PDB file of C-alpha atoms and ligand atoms in Angstrom:
ATOM      1  CA  UNK A  14      56.127  28.181 104.653  1.00  0.00           C
ATOM      2  CA  UNK A  15      58.312  26.057 102.443  1.00  0.00           C
ATOM      3  CA  UNK A  16      58.502  22.317 102.913  1.00  0.00           C
ATOM      4  CA  UNK A  17      61.958  20.864 103.589  1.00  0.00           C
ATOM      5  CA  UNK A  18      62.763  18.062 101.137  1.00  0.00           C
ATOM      6  CA  UNK A  19      63.129  15.500 103.940  1.00  0.00           C
ATOM      7  CA  UNK A  20      59.616  16.121 105.190  1.00  0.00           C
ATOM      8  CA  UNK A  21      58.112  15.256 101.790  1.00  0.00           C
ATOM      9  CA  UNK A  22      59.793  11.854 101.945  1.00  0.00           C
ATOM     10  CA  UNK A  23      61.316  12.404  98.517  1.00  0.00           C
ATOM     11  CA  UNK A  24      64.935  13.052  97.707  1.00  0.00           C
ATOM     12  CA  UNK A  25      64.288  14.912  94.454  1.00  0.00           C
ATOM     13  CA  UNK A  26      61.468  17.424  94.382  1.00  0.00           C
ATOM     14  CA  UNK A  27      62.642  19.953  91.810  1.00  0.00           C
ATOM     15  CA  UNK A  28      62.909  19.680  88.052  1.00  0.00           C
ATOM     16  CA  UNK A  29      64.713  22.048  85.719  1.00  0.00           C
ATOM     17  CA  UNK A  30      63.718  22.199  82.065  1.00  0.00           C
ATOM     18  CA  UNK A  31      66.046  24.169  79.796  1.00  0.00           C
ATOM     19  CA  UNK A  32      63.914  25.682  77.029  1.00  0.00           C
ATOM     20  CA  UNK A  33      65.933  28.549  75.630  1.00  0.00           C
ATOM     21  CA  UNK A  34      66.907  27.043  72.273  1.00  0.00           C
ATOM     22  CA  UNK A  35      66.164  29.086  69.172  1.00  0.00           C
ATOM     23  CA  UNK A  36      64.457  26.203  67.369  1.00  0.00           C
ATOM     24  CA  UNK A  37      66.130  27.115  64.071  1.00  0.00           C
ATOM     25  CA  UNK A  38      65.456  23.635  62.648  1.00  0.00           C
ATOM     26  CA  UNK A  39      61.727  24.411  62.705  1.00  0.00           C
ATOM     27  CA  UNK A  40      61.755  27.857  61.129  1.00  0.00           C
ATOM     28  CA  UNK A  41      59.476  29.541  60.220  1.00  0.00           C
ATOM     29  CA  UNK A  42      57.166  27.721  62.681  1.00  0.00           C
ATOM     30  CA  UNK A  43      59.388  28.867  65.549  1.00  0.00           C
ATOM     31  CA  UNK A  44      59.762  32.453  64.403  1.00  0.00           C
ATOM     32  CA  UNK A  45      57.388  33.793  67.053  1.00  0.00           C
ATOM     33  CA  UNK A  46      56.882  30.692  69.196  1.00  0.00           C
ATOM     34  CA  UNK A  47      59.323  28.504  71.155  1.00  0.00           C
ATOM     35  CA  UNK A  48      59.873  25.028  69.691  1.00  0.00           C
ATOM     36  CA  UNK A  49      58.726  23.572  73.015  1.00  0.00           C
ATOM     37  CA  UNK A  50      55.205  24.773  72.140  1.00  0.00           C
ATOM     38  CA  UNK A  51      55.004  22.698  68.940  1.00  0.00           C
ATOM     39  CA  UNK A  52      52.243  20.157  69.500  1.00  0.00           C
ATOM     40  CA  UNK A  53      52.681  16.411  69.592  1.00  0.00           C
ATOM     41  CA  UNK A  54      49.157  15.191  68.772  1.00  0.00           C
ATOM     42  CA  UNK A  55      47.220  17.649  70.962  1.00  0.00           C
ATOM     43  CA  UNK A  56      49.653  18.844  73.621  1.00  0.00           C
ATOM     44  CA  UNK A  57      52.709  21.040  73.286  1.00  0.00           C
ATOM     45  CA  UNK A  58      55.936  19.065  73.698  1.00  0.00           C
ATOM     46  CA  UNK A  59      56.768  20.887  76.940  1.00  0.00           C
ATOM     47  CA  UNK A  60      53.571  19.649  78.571  1.00  0.00           C
ATOM     48  CA  UNK A  61      54.650  16.013  78.181  1.00  0.00           C
ATOM     49  CA  UNK A  62      57.928  16.890  79.885  1.00  0.00           C
ATOM     50  CA  UNK A  63      56.231  18.684  82.794  1.00  0.00           C
ATOM     51  CA  UNK A  64      53.833  15.717  83.120  1.00  0.00           C
ATOM     52  CA  UNK A  65      56.793  13.342  83.253  1.00  0.00           C
ATOM     53  CA  UNK A  66      58.383  15.380  86.054  1.00  0.00           C
ATOM     54  CA  UNK A  67      55.095  15.543  87.974  1.00  0.00           C
ATOM     55  CA  UNK A  68      54.540  11.784  87.555  1.00  0.00           C
ATOM     56  CA  UNK A  69      57.971  11.179  89.093  1.00  0.00           C
ATOM     57  CA  UNK A  70      56.967  13.275  92.107  1.00  0.00           C
ATOM     58  CA  UNK A  71      58.361  16.658  91.123  1.00  0.00           C
ATOM     59  CA  UNK A  72      55.846  19.408  91.671  1.00  0.00           C
ATOM     60  CA  UNK A  73      58.353  22.246  91.520  1.00  0.00           C
ATOM     61  CA  UNK A  74      59.376  22.859  87.940  1.00  0.00           C
ATOM     62  CA  UNK A  75      61.715  25.602  86.758  1.00  0.00           C
ATOM     63  CA  UNK A  76      61.699  26.332  83.038  1.00  0.00           C
ATOM     64  CA  UNK A  77      64.799  28.207  81.867  1.00  0.00           C
ATOM     65  CA  UNK A  78      63.663  30.187  78.858  1.00  0.00           C
ATOM     66  CA  UNK A  79      65.041  32.463  76.223  1.00  0.00           C
ATOM     67  CA  UNK A  80      62.938  34.892  74.253  1.00  0.00           C
ATOM     68  CA  UNK A  81      59.259  34.003  73.655  1.00  0.00           C
ATOM     69  CA  UNK A  82      58.725  33.193  77.295  1.00  0.00           C
ATOM     70  CA  UNK A  83      55.140  34.476  77.260  1.00  0.00           C
ATOM     71  CA  UNK A  84      53.781  31.578  75.222  1.00  0.00           C
ATOM     72  CA  UNK A  85      55.216  29.064  77.641  1.00  0.00           C
ATOM     73  CA  UNK A  86      54.085  30.785  80.810  1.00  0.00           C
ATOM     74  CA  UNK A  87      50.605  31.357  79.372  1.00  0.00           C
ATOM     75  CA  UNK A  88      50.285  27.649  78.672  1.00  0.00           C
ATOM     76  CA  UNK A  89      50.764  26.724  82.333  1.00  0.00           C
ATOM     77  CA  UNK A  90      48.459  29.479  83.581  1.00  0.00           C
ATOM     78  CA  UNK A  91      44.668  29.450  83.757  1.00  0.00           C
ATOM     79  CA  UNK A  92      42.632  31.055  80.936  1.00  0.00           C
ATOM     80  CA  UNK A  93      39.458  32.416  82.587  1.00  0.00           C
ATOM     81  CA  UNK A  94      37.720  33.485  79.334  1.00  0.00           C
ATOM     82  CA  UNK A  95      38.229  30.160  77.608  1.00  0.00           C
ATOM     83  CA  UNK A  96      37.292  28.250  80.723  1.00  0.00           C
ATOM     84  CA  UNK A  97      34.081  30.271  81.160  1.00  0.00           C
ATOM     85  CA  UNK A  98      33.100  29.623  77.522  1.00  0.00           C
ATOM     86  CA  UNK A  99      33.676  25.871  77.808  1.00  0.00           C
ATOM     87  CA  UNK A 100      31.767  25.843  81.109  1.00  0.00           C
ATOM     88  CA  UNK A 101      28.829  27.640  79.506  1.00  0.00           C
ATOM     89  CA  UNK A 102      28.752  25.113  76.692  1.00  0.00           C
ATOM     90  CA  UNK A 103      28.958  22.241  79.149  1.00  0.00           C
ATOM     91  CA  UNK A 104      32.087  20.964  77.370  1.00  0.00           C
ATOM     92  CA  UNK A 105      33.570  19.354  80.476  1.00  0.00           C
ATOM     93  CA  UNK A 106      35.923  17.144  78.503  1.00  0.00           C
ATOM     94  CA  UNK A 107      37.807  20.040  76.951  1.00  0.00           C
ATOM     95  CA  UNK A 108      37.536  22.048  80.167  1.00  0.00           C
ATOM     96  CA  UNK A 109      39.322  19.221  82.002  1.00  0.00           C
ATOM     97  CA  UNK A 110      42.075  19.212  79.396  1.00  0.00           C
ATOM     98  CA  UNK A 111      42.541  22.972  79.777  1.00  0.00           C
ATOM     99  CA  UNK A 112      42.659  22.672  83.568  1.00  0.00           C
ATOM    100  CA  UNK A 113      45.096  19.767  83.446  1.00  0.00           C
ATOM    101  CA  UNK A 114      47.907  21.857  82.005  1.00  0.00           C
ATOM    102  CA  UNK A 115      47.650  24.550  84.680  1.00  0.00           C
ATOM    103  CA  UNK A 116      47.348  22.145  87.610  1.00  0.00           C
ATOM    104  CA  UNK A 117      50.261  19.823  86.874  1.00  0.00           C
ATOM    105  CA  UNK A 118      52.926  21.496  88.949  1.00  0.00           C
ATOM    106  CA  UNK A 119      54.157  24.768  90.374  1.00  0.00           C
ATOM    107  CA  UNK A 120      55.867  26.077  87.239  1.00  0.00           C
ATOM    108  CA  UNK A 121      58.486  28.825  87.591  1.00  0.00           C
ATOM    109  CA  UNK A 122      60.332  30.687  84.875  1.00  0.00           C
ATOM    110  CA  UNK A 123      63.808  32.109  84.628  1.00  0.00           C
ATOM    111  CA  UNK A 124      65.471  33.743  81.650  1.00  0.00           C
ATOM    112  CA  UNK A 125      68.805  32.310  80.633  1.00  0.00           C
ATOM    113  CA  UNK A 126      70.034  35.768  79.644  1.00  0.00           C
ATOM    114  CA  UNK A 127      72.614  34.720  77.101  1.00  0.00           C
ATOM    115  CA  UNK A 128      72.471  31.526  75.020  1.00  0.00           C
ATOM    116  CA  UNK A 129      75.776  30.131  76.300  1.00  0.00           C
ATOM    117  CA  UNK A 130      74.923  26.435  76.267  1.00  0.00           C
ATOM    118  CA  UNK A 131      73.173  23.737  78.287  1.00  0.00           C
ATOM    119  CA  UNK A 132      75.719  23.827  81.130  1.00  0.00           C
ATOM    120  CA  UNK A 133      75.139  27.558  81.488  1.00  0.00           C
ATOM    121  CA  UNK A 134      71.330  27.132  81.439  1.00  0.00           C
ATOM    122  CA  UNK A 135      71.524  24.542  84.235  1.00  0.00           C
ATOM    123  CA  UNK A 136      73.930  26.770  86.187  1.00  0.00           C
ATOM    124  CA  UNK A 137      71.329  29.544  86.083  1.00  0.00           C
ATOM    125  CA  UNK A 138      69.010  27.329  88.173  1.00  0.00           C
ATOM    126  CA  UNK A 139      71.320  27.455  91.215  1.00  0.00           C
ATOM    127  CA  UNK A 140      69.395  30.046  93.236  1.00  0.00           C
ATOM    128  CA  UNK A 141      66.119  28.219  92.669  1.00  0.00           C
ATOM    129  CA  UNK A 142      67.438  24.731  93.366  1.00  0.00           C
ATOM    130  CA  UNK A 143      69.642  25.529  96.365  1.00  0.00           C
ATOM    131  CA  UNK A 144      71.565  22.744  98.046  1.00  0.00           C
ATOM    132  CA  UNK A 145      69.417  19.825  96.837  1.00  0.00           C
ATOM    133  CA  UNK A 146      69.597  17.161  94.181  1.00  0.00           C
ATOM    134  CA  UNK A 147      67.367  17.932  91.204  1.00  0.00           C
ATOM    135  CA  UNK A 148      66.326  16.516  87.859  1.00  0.00           C
ATOM    136  CA  UNK A 149      67.014  18.054  84.459  1.00  0.00           C
ATOM    137  CA  UNK A 150      64.701  17.164  81.574  1.00  0.00           C
ATOM    138  CA  UNK A 151      65.413  18.207  77.991  1.00  0.00           C
ATOM    139  CA  UNK A 152      62.382  18.891  75.850  1.00  0.00           C
ATOM    140  CA  UNK A 153      63.707  17.327  72.638  1.00  0.00           C
ATOM    141  CA  UNK A 154      63.456  13.858  74.154  1.00  0.00           C
ATOM    142  CA  UNK A 155      60.028  12.548  75.064  1.00  0.00           C
ATOM    143  CA  UNK A 156      59.907   9.418  77.196  1.00  0.00           C
ATOM    144  CA  UNK A 157      56.761   7.327  76.901  1.00  0.00           C
ATOM    145  CA  UNK A 158      54.856   7.519  80.177  1.00  0.00           C
ATOM    146  CA  UNK A 159      54.337   3.750  80.006  1.00  0.00           C
ATOM    147  CA  UNK A 160      58.105   3.229  80.373  1.00  0.00           C
ATOM    148  CA  UNK A 161      59.173   5.011  83.554  1.00  0.00           C
ATOM    149  CA  UNK A 162      62.773   6.237  83.518  1.00  0.00           C
ATOM    150  CA  UNK A 163      63.034   9.155  85.917  1.00  0.00           C
ATOM    151  CA  UNK A 164      61.686   7.190  88.887  1.00  0.00           C
ATOM    152  CA  UNK A 165      64.351   4.534  88.312  1.00  0.00           C
ATOM    153  CA  UNK A 166      67.045   7.224  88.013  1.00  0.00           C
ATOM    154  CA  UNK A 167      66.003   8.753  91.344  1.00  0.00           C
ATOM    155  CA  UNK A 168      66.108   5.297  92.935  1.00  0.00           C
ATOM    156  CA  UNK A 169      69.698   4.809  91.704  1.00  0.00           C
ATOM    157  CA  UNK A 170      70.607   8.328  92.874  1.00  0.00           C
ATOM    158  CA  UNK A 171      69.300   7.511  96.345  1.00  0.00           C
ATOM    159  CA  UNK A 172      70.874   4.051  96.582  1.00  0.00           C
ATOM    160  CA  UNK A 173      74.313   5.087  95.357  1.00  0.00           C
ATOM    161  CA  UNK A 174      74.300   8.767  96.417  1.00  0.00           C
ATOM    162  CA  UNK A 175      75.399   9.494  92.885  1.00  0.00           C
ATOM    163  CA  UNK A 176      74.764  11.729  89.927  1.00  0.00           C
ATOM    164  CA  UNK A 177      72.717   9.763  87.382  1.00  0.00           C
ATOM    165  CA  UNK A 178      72.373  10.199  83.618  1.00  0.00           C
ATOM    166  CA  UNK A 179      70.014   8.402  81.241  1.00  0.00           C
ATOM    167  CA  UNK A 180      71.757   6.409  78.519  1.00  0.00           C
ATOM    168  CA  UNK A 181      70.470   4.659  75.438  1.00  0.00           C
ATOM    169  CA  UNK A 182      72.188   2.514  72.825  1.00  0.00           C
ATOM    170  CA  UNK A 183      72.218   4.229  69.437  1.00  0.00           C
ATOM    171  CA  UNK A 184      73.603   3.145  66.056  1.00  0.00           C
ATOM    172  CA  UNK A 185      77.289   4.023  65.713  1.00  0.00           C
ATOM    173  CA  UNK A 186      76.634   6.543  62.942  1.00  0.00           C
ATOM    174  CA  UNK A 187      74.349   8.593  65.203  1.00  0.00           C
ATOM    175  CA  UNK A 188      76.604   8.915  68.262  1.00  0.00           C
ATOM    176  CA  UNK A 189      78.016  12.239  67.014  1.00  0.00           C
ATOM    177  CA  UNK A 190      74.620  13.809  67.816  1.00  0.00           C
ATOM    178  CA  UNK A 191      74.842  13.042  71.538  1.00  0.00           C
ATOM    179  CA  UNK A 192      76.920  13.086  74.667  1.00  0.00           C
ATOM    180  CA  UNK A 193      78.589   9.656  74.833  1.00  0.00           C
ATOM    181  CA  UNK A 194      79.589   7.637  77.931  1.00  0.00           C
ATOM    182  CA  UNK A 195      82.513   5.329  78.721  1.00  0.00           C
ATOM    183  CA  UNK A 196      81.127   2.814  81.192  1.00  0.00           C
ATOM    184  CA  UNK A 197      81.744  -0.194  83.444  1.00  0.00           C
ATOM    185  CA  UNK A 198      79.030  -2.763  84.098  1.00  0.00           C
ATOM    186  CA  UNK A 199      77.501  -3.141  87.570  1.00  0.00           C
ATOM    187  CA  UNK A 200      75.536  -5.999  89.142  1.00  0.00           C
ATOM    188  CA  UNK A 201      72.302  -4.251  88.038  1.00  0.00           C
ATOM    189  CA  UNK A 202      71.655  -5.010  84.361  1.00  0.00           C
ATOM    190  CA  UNK A 203      70.201  -1.545  83.724  1.00  0.00           C
ATOM    191  CA  UNK A 204      72.868   0.391  85.659  1.00  0.00           C
ATOM    192  CA  UNK A 205      76.415   1.244  84.570  1.00  0.00           C
ATOM    193  CA  UNK A 206      79.202   3.202  86.213  1.00  0.00           C
ATOM    194  CA  UNK A 207      80.149   6.160  84.008  1.00  0.00           C
ATOM    195  CA  UNK A 208      83.921   6.706  83.855  1.00  0.00           C
ATOM    196  CA  UNK A 209      84.024   9.503  81.262  1.00  0.00           C
ATOM    197  CA  UNK A 210      81.710  11.540  79.048  1.00  0.00           C
ATOM    198  CA  UNK A 211      82.403  13.236  75.752  1.00  0.00           C
ATOM    199  CA  UNK A 212      80.095  15.652  73.971  1.00  0.00           C
ATOM    200  CA  UNK A 213      79.210  14.754  70.376  1.00  0.00           C
ATOM    201  CA  UNK A 214      82.264  12.642  69.511  1.00  0.00           C
ATOM    202  CA  UNK A 215      83.103  11.420  66.012  1.00  0.00           C
ATOM    203  CA  UNK A 216      82.491   7.656  65.637  1.00  0.00           C
ATOM    204  CA  UNK A 217      86.261   7.105  65.935  1.00  0.00           C
ATOM    205  CA  UNK A 218      86.480   9.022  69.228  1.00  0.00           C
ATOM    206  CA  UNK A 219      83.287   7.576  70.747  1.00  0.00           C
ATOM    207  CA  UNK A 220      84.042   5.366  73.757  1.00  0.00           C
ATOM    208  CA  UNK A 221      80.786   3.390  73.326  1.00  0.00           C
ATOM    209  CA  UNK A 222      77.431   3.439  71.567  1.00  0.00           C
ATOM    210  CA  UNK A 223      75.724   4.677  74.743  1.00  0.00           C
ATOM    211  CA  UNK A 224      74.222   8.101  74.161  1.00  0.00           C
ATOM    212  CA  UNK A 225      73.154  10.492  76.897  1.00  0.00           C
ATOM    213  CA  UNK A 226      69.459  11.112  76.411  1.00  0.00           C
ATOM    214  CA  UNK A 227      68.013  14.213  77.968  1.00  0.00           C
ATOM    215  CA  UNK A 228      67.341  13.115  81.557  1.00  0.00           C
ATOM    216  CA  UNK A 229      69.713  13.796  84.435  1.00  0.00           C
ATOM    217  CA  UNK A 230      69.498  13.554  88.226  1.00  0.00           C
ATOM    218  CA  UNK A 231      72.141  15.951  89.501  1.00  0.00           C
ATOM    219  CA  UNK A 232      73.630  16.600  92.904  1.00  0.00           C
ATOM    220  CA  UNK A 233      74.156  20.235  93.881  1.00  0.00           C
ATOM    221  CA  UNK A 234      77.937  19.810  93.540  1.00  0.00           C
ATOM    222  CA  UNK A 235      77.374  20.242  89.789  1.00  0.00           C
ATOM    223  CA  UNK A 236      76.964  24.013  90.263  1.00  0.00           C
ATOM    224  CA  UNK A 237      80.538  24.609  91.411  1.00  0.00           C
ATOM    225  CA  UNK A 238      81.798  22.477  88.541  1.00  0.00           C
ATOM    226  CA  UNK A 239      79.719  24.485  86.052  1.00  0.00           C
ATOM    227  CA  UNK A 240      81.122  27.718  87.503  1.00  0.00           C
ATOM    228  CA  UNK A 241      84.642  26.526  86.704  1.00  0.00           C
ATOM    229  CA  UNK A 242      83.873  25.236  83.179  1.00  0.00           C
ATOM    230  CA  UNK A 243      85.718  26.405  80.096  1.00  0.00           C
ATOM    231  CA  UNK A 244      83.697  26.691  76.883  1.00  0.00           C
ATOM    232  CA  UNK A 245      83.556  23.306  75.132  1.00  0.00           C
ATOM    233  CA  UNK A 246      82.131  22.009  71.863  1.00  0.00           C
ATOM    234  CA  UNK A 247      80.664  24.804  69.744  1.00  0.00           C
ATOM    235  CA  UNK A 248      82.165  27.387  72.136  1.00  0.00           C
ATOM    236  CA  UNK A 249      79.351  26.615  74.609  1.00  0.00           C
ATOM    237  CA  UNK A 250      79.398  25.630  78.273  1.00  0.00           C
ATOM    238  CA  UNK A 251      78.491  21.956  78.014  1.00  0.00           C
ATOM    239  CA  UNK A 252      76.677  20.033  80.749  1.00  0.00           C
ATOM    240  CA  UNK A 253      78.457  16.913  79.437  1.00  0.00           C
ATOM    241  CA  UNK A 254      81.838  18.500  80.239  1.00  0.00           C
ATOM    242  CA  UNK A 255      80.723  19.287  83.797  1.00  0.00           C
ATOM    243  CA  UNK A 256      79.528  15.696  84.225  1.00  0.00           C
ATOM    244  CA  UNK A 257      82.841  14.433  82.854  1.00  0.00           C
ATOM    245  CA  UNK A 258      84.650  16.219  85.702  1.00  0.00           C
ATOM    246  CA  UNK A 259      82.562  14.191  88.179  1.00  0.00           C
ATOM    247  CA  UNK A 260      82.786  10.944  86.169  1.00  0.00           C
ATOM    248  CA  UNK A 261      86.579  11.087  86.030  1.00  0.00           C
ATOM    249  CA  UNK A 262      86.776  11.292  89.819  1.00  0.00           C
ATOM    250  CA  UNK A 263      87.095  15.024  90.498  1.00  0.00           C
ATOM    251  CA  UNK A 264      83.835  15.288  92.407  1.00  0.00           C
ATOM    252  CA  UNK A 265      82.538  14.114  95.776  1.00  0.00           C
ATOM    253  CA  UNK A 266      80.466  11.272  94.380  1.00  0.00           C
ATOM    254  CA  UNK A 267      80.520   9.114  91.208  1.00  0.00           C
ATOM    255  CA  UNK A 268      78.299   9.173  88.134  1.00  0.00           C
ATOM    256  CA  UNK A 269      76.060   6.258  87.157  1.00  0.00           C
ATOM    257  CA  UNK A 270      73.965   5.697  84.062  1.00  0.00           C
ATOM    258  CA  UNK A 271      70.544   4.075  83.794  1.00  0.00           C
ATOM    259  CA  UNK A 272      70.345   2.306  80.440  1.00  0.00           C
ATOM    260  CA  UNK A 273      66.894   2.990  79.029  1.00  0.00           C
ATOM    261  CA  UNK A 274      65.367   0.391  76.720  1.00  0.00           C
ATOM    262  CA  UNK A 275      61.857   1.832  76.522  1.00  0.00           C
ATOM    263  CA  UNK A 276      60.071   4.073  74.078  1.00  0.00           C
ATOM    264  CA  UNK A 277      61.680   7.441  73.427  1.00  0.00           C
ATOM    265  CA  UNK A 278      60.551   9.973  70.855  1.00  0.00           C
ATOM    266  CA  UNK A 279      63.013  12.452  69.494  1.00  0.00           C
ATOM    267  CA  UNK A 280      61.249  15.703  68.621  1.00  0.00           C
ATOM    268  CA  UNK A 281      64.353  17.761  67.912  1.00  0.00           C
ATOM    269  CA  UNK A 282      64.142  17.846  64.117  1.00  0.00           C
ATOM    270  CA  UNK A 283      61.339  17.903  61.606  1.00  0.00           C
ATOM    271  CA  UNK A 284      61.353  14.253  60.498  1.00  0.00           C
ATOM    272  CA  UNK A 285      61.602  12.962  64.091  1.00  0.00           C
ATOM    273  CA  UNK A 286      58.838  15.325  65.162  1.00  0.00           C
ATOM    274  CA  UNK A 287      56.500  14.039  62.423  1.00  0.00           C
ATOM    275  CA  UNK A 288      57.343  10.440  63.396  1.00  0.00           C
ATOM    276  CA  UNK A 289      56.645  11.218  67.085  1.00  0.00           C
ATOM    277  CA  UNK A 290      53.225  12.593  66.126  1.00  0.00           C
ATOM    278  CA  UNK A 291      52.411   9.447  64.160  1.00  0.00           C
ATOM    279  CA  UNK A 292      53.711   7.043  66.807  1.00  0.00           C
ATOM    280  CA  UNK A 293      51.733   8.719  69.585  1.00  0.00           C
ATOM    281  CA  UNK A 294      48.799   9.336  67.229  1.00  0.00           C
ATOM    282  CA  UNK A 295      48.298   5.644  66.417  1.00  0.00           C
ATOM    283  CA  UNK A 296      48.300   4.884  70.162  1.00  0.00           C
ATOM    284  CA  UNK A 297      45.827   7.662  70.927  1.00  0.00           C
ATOM    285  CA  UNK A 298      42.471   6.441  72.233  1.00  0.00           C
ATOM    286  CA  UNK A 299      40.372   8.760  70.086  1.00  0.00           C
ATOM    287  CA  UNK A 300      42.484   8.952  66.941  1.00  0.00           C
ATOM    288  CA  UNK A 301      44.324   5.639  66.908  1.00  0.00           C
ATOM    289  CA  UNK A 302      41.961   3.529  64.790  1.00  0.00           C
ATOM    290  CA  UNK A 303      41.480   6.164  62.077  1.00  0.00           C
ATOM    291  CA  UNK A 304      45.174   7.020  61.929  1.00  0.00           C
ATOM    292  CA  UNK A 305      46.330   3.403  61.860  1.00  0.00           C
ATOM    293  CA  UNK A 306      44.041   2.604  58.909  1.00  0.00           C
ATOM    294  CA  UNK A 307      45.334   5.672  57.108  1.00  0.00           C
ATOM    295  CA  UNK A 308      49.001   4.882  57.777  1.00  0.00           C
ATOM    296  CA  UNK A 309      48.551   1.340  56.446  1.00  0.00           C
ATOM    297  CA  UNK A 310      46.842   2.677  53.322  1.00  0.00           C
ATOM    298  CA  UNK A 311      49.567   5.258  52.838  1.00  0.00           C
ATOM    299  CA  UNK A 312      52.278   2.605  53.227  1.00  0.00           C
ATOM    300  CA  UNK A 313      50.603   0.489  50.542  1.00  0.00           C
ATOM    301  CA  UNK A 314      50.408   3.447  48.172  1.00  0.00           C
ATOM    302  CA  UNK A 315      54.052   4.357  48.792  1.00  0.00           C
ATOM    303  CA  UNK A 316      55.171   0.776  48.238  1.00  0.00           C
ATOM    304  CA  UNK A 317      53.249   0.621  44.945  1.00  0.00           C
ATOM    305  CA  UNK A 318      54.726   3.961  43.883  1.00  0.00           C
ATOM    306  CA  UNK A 319      58.234   2.721  44.679  1.00  0.00           C
ATOM    307  CA  UNK A 320      57.855  -0.455  42.610  1.00  0.00           C
ATOM    308  CA  UNK A 321      56.431   1.457  39.590  1.00  0.00           C
TER     309      UNK A 321
HETATM  310  C1  G1P B 428      72.086  17.868  74.329  1.00  0.00           C
HETATM  311  C2  G1P B 428      73.326  17.453  75.126  1.00  0.00           C
HETATM  312  C3  G1P B 428      73.803  16.076  74.672  1.00  0.00           C
HETATM  313  C4  G1P B 428      72.665  15.076  74.787  1.00  0.00           C
HETATM  314  C5  G1P B 428      71.430  15.553  73.987  1.00  0.00           C
HETATM  315  C6  G1P B 428      70.251  14.637  74.237  1.00  0.00           C
HETATM  316  O1  G1P B 428      72.459  18.098  73.001  1.00  0.00           O
HETATM  317  O2  G1P B 428      74.329  18.418  74.976  1.00  0.00           O
HETATM  318  O3  G1P B 428      74.881  15.659  75.461  1.00  0.00           O
HETATM  319  O4  G1P B 428      73.086  13.819  74.306  1.00  0.00           O
HETATM  320  O5  G1P B 428      71.062  16.883  74.393  1.00  0.00           O
HETATM  321  O6  G1P B 428      69.150  14.996  73.456  1.00  0.00           O
HETATM  322  P1  G1P B 428      71.514  18.878  71.939  1.00  0.00           P
HETATM  323  O7  G1P B 428      70.622  17.820  71.343  1.00  0.00           O
HETATM  324  O8  G1P B 428      70.762  19.902  72.695  1.00  0.00           O
HETATM  325  O9  G1P B 428      72.448  19.451  70.933  1.00  0.00           O
END
């Protein structure tokens, strides 16, 4: 028997994680493995994202994959042989870590079919999501679990019966890497009304320095909008374009943004991914002290080298 959303007391119970990108920026590491499986310290990036969804109350997670699906689905499944070996050795610590990844949530998989863009990937989730609001989490953005964002977004969705996107201020020269929002202030300092959205604008076209970071709480009306989309930037069906239709008043309900000021780690390119590993590494209980000492030593060596 399935549980109706009302009876769980939560308005958003499903999360969709698009994970069909080719990961070309990480080749050859991603030749036979999805980029979402690249580790950050000791967990694949996708596990942090599933944990974030589960921590915000979403136990039903749909991962929209491309090729290389097996690696991802294996990660969220149990591994009887490995578990038996760890059990035999009495290595309960590692056994717990192995269990943790398969017990986080009910993880479902769907193939995108064709790589036609983020809007298309989200549209593919329609049958699974049905007529409910749902969250979308992009794997290239990791949000520090100490700085809750999704819970706040769901709160705003519930209060205002609105679609909600996560926004973050970025330097002007980086706005062309993101969806960008035109906004009006509200009485809540961390909430803005979104009046338009543009995908990856040039600095001259950008309506603000507020970038869409990869967290969305969407109402089911988005699916009809996606169905009517024309290809946008890069010839792809852009989620930003679908959201712009709602933001400019052509939907049932408005779009709001939650302005995030917490810790976010970009893992979408090599340098950011290395930085994310270091930032989370120095905060890691087991590795932090050793890594911090090493980073300080390295910084001193690099400074000396630079002044030579
Ligand atoms: C996607 C979205 C973009 C958003 C970004 C956040 O772009 O299309 O609007 O700002 O994620 O990470 P991508 O980085 O996949 O090119």
